[in-house]
Backbone as a ProteinNet text record, in pm:
[ID]
protein_1_A
[PRIMARY]
MAESVVLDPVDLHLLRLLQNDARITYRDLAAQVGVAPSTCLDRVTRLRRSGVILGHRLRLDPAKLGRGLQALLSVQVRPHRRELVGPFVERIRALPEARTVFHLTGPDDYLVHVAVADMADLQRLVLDEFTARREVARVETRLIFQQWECGPLLPPGHAQS
[TERTIARY]
-428.2	-462.4	-266.7	-215	-120.5	-94.7	-18.4	69.2	96.6	-15.5	84.1	215.8	309.8	447.7	474.9	534	504.9	638.8	532.6	613.1	667.5	699.2	782.3	766.4	724.9	716.9	743.3	871.6	944.1	879.3	908.1	865.7	734.2	684	476.1	505.1	582.3	615.7	699.6	747	822	700.5	613.6	547.8	425	387.2	318.7	332.3	477.4	538.8	566.3	605	570.7	474.5	314.7	238	174.3	216.3	176.7	299.5	362.8	510.6	606.2	552.7	639.7	829	768.8	850.6	985.1	1001.6	1074.2	1244.2	1288	1430.1	1418.2	1551.6	1627.9	1624.5	1738	1743	1663.4	1566.2	1453.1	1367.2	1393.7	1243.6	1376.2	1456	1586.4	1607.3	1589.3	1625.2	1452.4	1331.5	1233.5	1188	1196.4	1229.4	1302	1401.4	1555.9	1598.3	1633.3	1749.3	1828.6	1938.7	2062.5	2000.2	2066.6	2018.6	2006.4	2127.8	2145	2035.1	2037.1	1929.2	1747.9	1761.9	1586.8	1656.7	1752	1713.9	1735.5	1786.1	1752.3	1610.1	1569.4	1374.6	1315.4	1334.1	1255.8	1288.9	1386.9	1461.5	1355.9	1377.2	1301	1135.7	1050.3	953.4	923	1008.7	959.8	1003.7	1066.5	1131.5	1004.9	976.5	859	712.1	777.7	524.1	460.3	559.1	434.8	406.8	545	599.9	528.9	467.4	384.2	400.4	440.7	585.9	485.1	584.5	505.4	462.6	373	277.3	250	276.9	201.2	55.2	-27.1	-156.8	-232.1	-264	-301.6	-382.2	-473.8	-586.2	-691.3	-755.4	-830.6	-849.1	-928.4	-1034.3	-952.2	-795.3	-721.6	-619.6	-650.5	-646.8	-700	-793.4	-920.5	-1025.9	-1046.4	-1122.6	-1122.8	-1241.9	-1333.8	-1448	-1493.6	-1642.4	-1574.5	-1530.3	-1568.5	-1712.9	-1690.8	-1851	-1694.2	-1844	-1814.7	-1914.2	-1789.3	-1882.8	-1903.9	-2048.3	-2041.3	-2093.5	-1906.6	-1941.2	-1934.8	-2036.2	-2077.7	-2012.4	-1918.4	-1849.6	-1968.9	-1942.4	-2006.1	-1985.2	-1882.9	-1863.7	-1757.2	-1783.4	-1654.2	-1563.4	-1488.1	-1342.4	-1209.5	-1138.8	-960.5	-956	-1036.8	-918.6	-913.9	-1076.5	-1104.8	-1131	-1102.2	-1065.7	-967.3	-778	-692.2	-666.6	-726.6	-669	-763.8	-922.9	-1018.6	-981.7	-918	-838.8	-753.2	-666.3	-516.9	-632.1	-642.3	-741.8	-733.7	-857.5	-925.2	-800.3	-677.5	-546.4	-459.5	-485	-424	-476	-582.5	-662.2	-630.2	-650.1	-555.5	-690.7	-794.5	-953.5	-988.2	-868.8	-940.4	-781.4	-937.1	-805.1	-791.2	-965.9	-902.7	-1022.5	-934.5	-1018.8	-1081.9	-1174.2	-1202.6	-1231.6	-1200	-1298.3	-1431.2	-1452	-1609	-1646.8	-1730.3	-1837	-1954.3	-2124.3	-2207.5	-2284.6	-2349.8	-2433	-2280	-2208.3	-2115.8	-2021.2	-1945.1	-1742.3	-1669.9	-1670.7	-1558.6	-1692.8	-1595.6	-1632.1	-1478.9	-1515.7	-1397.8	-1454.9	-1294.6	-1334.4	-1251.2	-1382	-1328	-1331.1	-1151.9	-1198.7	-1177	-1260.5	-1321.4	-1356.2	-1285.8	-1295.2	-1471	-1575.5	-1723.5	-1822.3	-1939.8	-2083.2	-2028.2	-2016.8	-1939.3	-1851.8	-1741.3	-1646	-1705.6	-1737.4	-1763.5	-1907.6	-1960.2	-2046.8	-1928.9	-1821.7	-1746.1	-1733.2	-1613.8	-1556.8	-1630.8	-1710.2	-1829.3	-1866.1	-1942	-1933.1	-1805.1	-1675.1	-1626.6	-1497.3	-1467.2	-1383.7	-1433.8	-1548.8	-1670	-1719.3	-1841.6	-1970.4	-1943.3	-1894	-1825	-1713.3	-1692	-1601.2	-1631.1	-1665.4	-1832.1	-1788.8	-1745.8	-1752.7	-1824	-1841.2	-1950.6	-2028.4	-2123.3	-2238.9	-2337.3	-2329	-2401.1	-2212.6	-2319.7	-2204.8	-2328	-2279.2	-2380.6	-2315.7	-2379.8	-2277.9	-2304.2	-2240.5	-2288.1	-2150.6	-2221	-2136.6	-2124	-2040.3	-1963.2	-1937.6	-2031.5	-2032.5	-1931.8	-1885.8	-1773.5	-1729.1	-1540.2	-1436	-1436.3	-1368.9	-1323.5	-1178.5	-1070.8	-1024.8	-998.7	-999.8	-980.1	-857.4	-832	-738.7	-647.4	-542.7	-437.5	-467.3	-422.5	-425	-402.1	-234.5	-215.3	-246	-359	-400.6	-295.7	-288.8	-141.5	-188.3	-78.8	-87.1	-74.8	-150.3	-199.2	-118.9	-104.7	-82.6	-30.9	33.3	13.7	-41.2	-129.6	-176.9	-137.2
2047.4	1870.3	1840.2	1757.7	1733.3	1763.3	1719.4	1694.1	1528.8	1555.5	1397.9	1365.5	1254.8	1185.6	1173.5	1210.2	1077.8	1004.3	941.6	752.7	722.6	621.6	507.8	367.3	239.5	167	90.8	186.6	72.9	138.7	255.6	278.9	183.8	177	136	-53.2	-60.3	-188.2	-207.4	-143.6	-110.5	-234.1	-14.4	-12	-133.9	-181.5	-296.9	-424.3	-412.9	-551.8	-525.8	-374.9	-349.9	-351.3	-264.7	-304.8	-426.2	-559.8	-689.4	-741.8	-696.3	-755	-662.5	-536.7	-423	-478.4	-605	-728.8	-765.1	-717.3	-816.4	-741.4	-837.3	-808.3	-723.7	-582.3	-515	-555	-721.5	-778.3	-878.7	-922	-1022.1	-901.4	-706.9	-592.4	-630.4	-605.8	-528.2	-665.3	-814	-894.9	-906.5	-869.8	-901.9	-851.5	-647.9	-595.7	-544.2	-637.2	-617.3	-500.3	-507.2	-326.2	-415.6	-328.1	-323.6	-270.8	-381.8	-401.6	-185	-153.4	14.9	94.7	47	109.3	130.9	48.2	-70.4	59.7	50.2	143.1	276.9	367	475.4	463.6	391.9	434.3	493.2	368.1	297.6	490.6	510	638.6	681.1	773.1	846.9	849.2	701.7	747.4	731.1	690	713	917.6	987.9	1101.9	1182.1	1118.5	1294	1176.3	1089.3	1104.6	987	927.9	775.7	698.1	663	600.4	607.8	589.7	670.7	609.4	477.2	389.4	241	207.6	59.1	11.3	-42.4	-41.6	-189.7	-235.9	-357.2	-370.4	-426.1	-451.7	-558.2	-500.6	-576.6	-607.6	-774	-775.1	-696.5	-655.9	-522.2	-699.9	-772.8	-836.9	-964.6	-954.1	-1026.2	-967.9	-797.1	-737.3	-732.5	-761.8	-656	-589.6	-561.5	-444.8	-523.3	-626.3	-637.2	-630.6	-508.7	-411.3	-255.7	-273.3	-193.6	-67.7	72.3	127.5	210.3	313.9	458.4	526.7	691.7	737.4	882.8	909	1099.7	1220.1	1264.6	1349.5	1517.7	1596.5	1698.5	1793.3	1914.3	2026	2125.8	2193.8	2334.5	2453.8	2508.3	2570.2	2557.1	2510.2	2481.4	2530.7	2557.5	2657	2603	2696.2	2595.4	2652.1	2676.5	2698.6	2554.8	2562.6	2394.1	2251.9	2366.1	2165.9	2133.1	2136.3	2144	2035.6	2140.9	2000.9	1853.9	1885.2	1822.4	1717.7	1740.2	1651	1562.8	1650	1591.3	1488	1571.5	1462.2	1405.2	1318.9	1221.4	1149.5	1248.2	1117.8	1021.1	1085.9	1038.5	956.1	919.8	835	697.3	659.9	480.2	431.7	429.9	317	383.8	492	543.8	510.4	420.6	354.2	476.7	498.3	606.1	744.5	872.1	994.9	1031.2	1085	1140.7	1281.7	1351.1	1502	1527.1	1552.1	1544.2	1649.3	1660	1764	1719.8	1746.4	1682.4	1744.9	1649.9	1741.3	1728.3	1607.8	1556.9	1626.7	1633.2	1658.8	1586.4	1465.2	1347.5	1263.6	1134.6	1018.1	938.8	894.1	795.2	654.3	605.6	466.7	387	385.4	327.5	187.5	93.4	13.5	-15.9	-100	-83.8	-255.8	-254.3	-411.9	-459.5	-348.8	-382.1	-248.3	-311.9	-155.9	-71.9	-130.3	-38	58.5	41.2	136.9	258.4	130.4	279.6	352.4	320.9	467.5	511.1	469.6	545.3	674.9	562.2	649.1	781.6	788.7	885.5	956.8	979.7	1050.6	1168.5	984.1	1139	1179.7	1114.1	1198.7	1258.4	1280.7	1356	1443.3	1333.1	1458.2	1524.4	1456.5	1663.7	1746.3	1663.7	1873.6	1949.7	2110.5	2196.9	2196.6	2175.6	2217.3	2110.2	1963.6	1879.9	1860.2	1935.5	1913.8	1743.9	1644.9	1533.5	1457.1	1335.8	1266.6	1082.3	1042.1	912.1	785.6	664.8	600	484.9	440.3	286	189.5	84.8	-31.5	-122.9	-178.5	-252.9	-403.2	-459.8	-602.7	-740.1	-599.8	-701.3	-580.6	-631.7	-475.4	-670.6	-591.9	-656.9	-534.4	-555.6	-510.8	-488.3	-393.1	-433.9	-462.4	-495.6	-481.5	-336.5	-461.1	-279.8	-157.4	-65.8	73.9	105.2	10	12.2	-144.6	-175	-296.4	-410.9	-481.7	-576.9	-472.6	-486.5	-399.9	-280.5	-159.2	-55.6	-36.2	89.7	203.4	328.7	426.4	580.1	697.4	698.6	796.7	938
-7590.4	-7602.9	-7717.4	-7593	-7636.6	-7839.1	-7891.8	-7952.9	-8023.8	-8120	-8203.6	-8269	-8222.6	-8265.9	-8397.6	-8483.9	-8559.6	-8500.4	-8634.1	-8591.5	-8738.9	-8751.1	-8787.7	-8823.1	-8912.6	-8897.3	-8781.1	-8787.6	-8665.4	-8534	-8474.8	-8413.3	-8340.6	-8464.1	-8433	-8404.9	-8454.8	-8435	-8288.6	-8237	-8116.8	-7990.8	-8031.5	-7940.4	-7969.2	-8037.7	-8054.8	-7993.9	-7983.1	-7904.7	-7732.3	-7715.6	-7629	-7504.2	-7640.6	-7535.2	-7427.1	-7529	-7502.2	-7414.6	-7420.8	-7341.8	-7267.2	-7188.8	-7112.9	-7086	-7035.8	-6964	-7071.4	-7215.4	-7271	-7394.6	-7354.4	-7333.5	-7437.8	-7411.5	-7524.2	-7614.9	-7563.7	-7723.9	-7803.4	-7710.3	-7754.1	-7853	-7806.7	-7890.8	-7994.9	-7993	-8110.2	-8240.1	-8191.4	-8228.9	-8356.4	-8302.5	-8343.7	-8409	-8509.9	-8443.9	-8635.2	-8590.5	-8697.8	-8705.2	-8564.7	-8546.4	-8411.6	-8438.8	-8350.7	-8219.9	-8135.7	-7950.7	-7926.6	-7979.9	-7909	-7986.2	-8097	-8248.5	-8095.1	-8101.1	-8018.1	-7832.6	-7778.6	-7682.8	-7698.3	-7838.4	-7865.8	-7904.1	-7951.8	-8015.7	-7914.8	-7798.2	-7732.8	-7613.2	-7588.3	-7512.8	-7621.9	-7664.9	-7734.9	-7723.1	-7742.8	-7704.7	-7607.5	-7492.8	-7363.8	-7311	-7416.1	-7380.8	-7437.5	-7521.1	-7649.7	-7572.5	-7445.8	-7405.2	-7454.7	-7535.2	-7620.5	-7600.4	-7449.7	-7376.4	-7215.3	-7211.5	-7015.2	-6848.5	-6939	-6791.4	-6842.1	-6701.2	-6707	-6547.7	-6557.9	-6430.1	-6455.4	-6291.7	-6250.1	-6209.5	-6281.4	-6176	-6099.8	-6038.3	-5879.5	-5889.9	-5854.4	-5816.8	-5698.7	-5720.8	-5548.2	-5479.3	-5490.5	-5509.2	-5338.4	-5458.4	-5342.1	-5248.2	-5218	-5148.6	-5083	-5051.6	-4950.8	-5010.7	-5135.4	-5148.1	-5332.3	-5279.6	-5387	-5380.9	-5414.5	-5357.1	-5514.7	-5589.1	-5670.5	-5809.4	-5701.2	-5754.2	-5876.7	-5889.6	-5990.1	-5937.1	-5851.6	-5804.7	-5904.1	-5905.5	-6032.5	-5891.1	-5977	-5862.2	-5934	-5885.5	-5956.5	-5736.5	-5897.7	-5755.8	-5812.2	-5701.8	-5689.2	-5602.5	-5691.3	-5829.6	-5882.7	-5954.9	-6121.4	-6117.7	-6004.8	-6085.8	-6047.7	-6119.7	-6108.3	-6026.8	-5911.5	-5760.5	-5643.9	-5756.2	-5683.4	-5690.1	-5867.9	-5915	-5910.1	-5868.7	-5855.5	-5746.3	-5655.3	-5469.2	-5435.2	-5572.4	-5530.7	-5599.6	-5694.9	-5792.9	-5717.6	-5673.1	-5575.5	-5435.2	-5455.2	-5280	-5342.2	-5359.7	-5535.2	-5474.8	-5602.6	-5590	-5544.1	-5434.2	-5278.8	-5191.8	-5246.2	-5111.4	-5152	-5103.8	-5162.6	-5210.3	-5188	-5184.3	-5428	-5439.7	-5600.1	-5702	-5778.4	-5894.8	-6036.1	-6074.8	-6161.2	-6130.1	-6234.1	-6103.9	-6316.2	-6393	-6509.4	-6413.4	-6544.1	-6542.6	-6656	-6637.8	-6733.7	-6764.5	-6908.1	-6959.7	-6885	-6926.4	-6915.9	-6725.8	-6684.7	-6572.6	-6413.8	-6473.3	-6336.4	-6446	-6290.6	-6367.2	-6341.3	-6217.6	-6191.7	-6250.7	-6314.9	-6222.1	-6138	-6048	-6018.3	-6023	-5991	-5969.9	-5893.8	-5756.7	-5690.4	-5620.1	-5550.5	-5552	-5311.5	-5240.1	-5089.7	-5133.8	-4952.1	-4874.2	-4894.9	-4849.6	-4829.4	-4864.7	-4850.7	-4870.5	-4739.6	-4653.8	-4492.8	-4528.3	-4629.3	-4593.8	-4771.8	-4768.1	-5006.6	-4914.5	-4818.6	-4729.1	-4662.6	-4572	-4507.9	-4651.8	-4691.4	-4863.5	-4916.9	-4901.9	-4988.9	-4845.7	-4740.2	-4679.4	-4582.1	-4591.6	-4513.3	-4641.3	-4788.2	-4824.7	-4954.3	-5001.4	-5106.1	-5053.8	-4977.9	-4952.9	-4823.1	-4758.8	-4642.7	-4692.8	-4850.8	-4835.6	-4900.9	-4890.6	-4939.3	-5114.2	-5173	-5322.2	-5350.6	-5292.1	-5379.3	-5365.3	-5427.5	-5469.1	-5431	-5475.6	-5586.7	-5543.2	-5540.4	-5539.7	-5586.6	-5721.2	-5767.5	-5748.2	-5669.1	-5672.7	-5733.3	-5879.3	-5953.8	-5805.2	-5877.9	-5835.3	-5909.2	-5941.2	-6086.3	-6051	-6152.2	-6105.3	-6145.3	-6285.6	-6407.4	-6428.2	-6470	-6595.6	-6722.3	-6796.4	-6853.8	-6956.2	-6961.8	-7011.2	-7124.9	-7271.3	-7411.3	-7454.3	-7576.7	-7667.7	-7694.8	-7724.1	-7694.4	-7774.5	-7738.7	-7862.3	-8030.5	-8012.4	-8169.9	-8193.2	-8265.4	-8286.6	-8403.6	-8402.9	-8586.6	-8683.5	-8744.7	-8878.8	-8949.9	-8769.1	-8766.9	-8816.9	-8889	-9000.2	-8965	-8941.5	-8953	-9039.6	-9008.5	-9108.9	-9144
[MASK]
+++++++++++++++++++++++++++++++++++++++++++++++++++++++++++++++++++++++++++++++++++++++++++++++++++++++++++++++++++++++++++++++++++++++++++++++++++++++++++++++++

């Protein structure tokens, strides 16, 4: 498990602002935090190198890209051994339909969020990419009717304990 990074109030302020607008300029970011732009750049670079900031992503609407049906696939792999886990996860991550893969405890080994064109596409994906694999013992499919994004990781005024 990754160790936490010690963050001071300036780091936390930078992170609060960046998590809500990753496209903010360093000049504006520095002005809002009350530090020099060079200090701001140094701190954000350090936060990236330490793994606190994982990247900046562009979010796309799957429905507008012809993938209006989303589902969660609960997958059980047997035998659940390390030499099968790596290749399985890499294969699933390479699928353009896969949005997120979770490795779980409990009766299911993986939960895979997928976005597909329609029911026939979902059936093709399950049969050709999941159940056709020898290590996949079971796949259970749940359709997603609606989803909501949750709030920021660091709420306003969050203090490091």
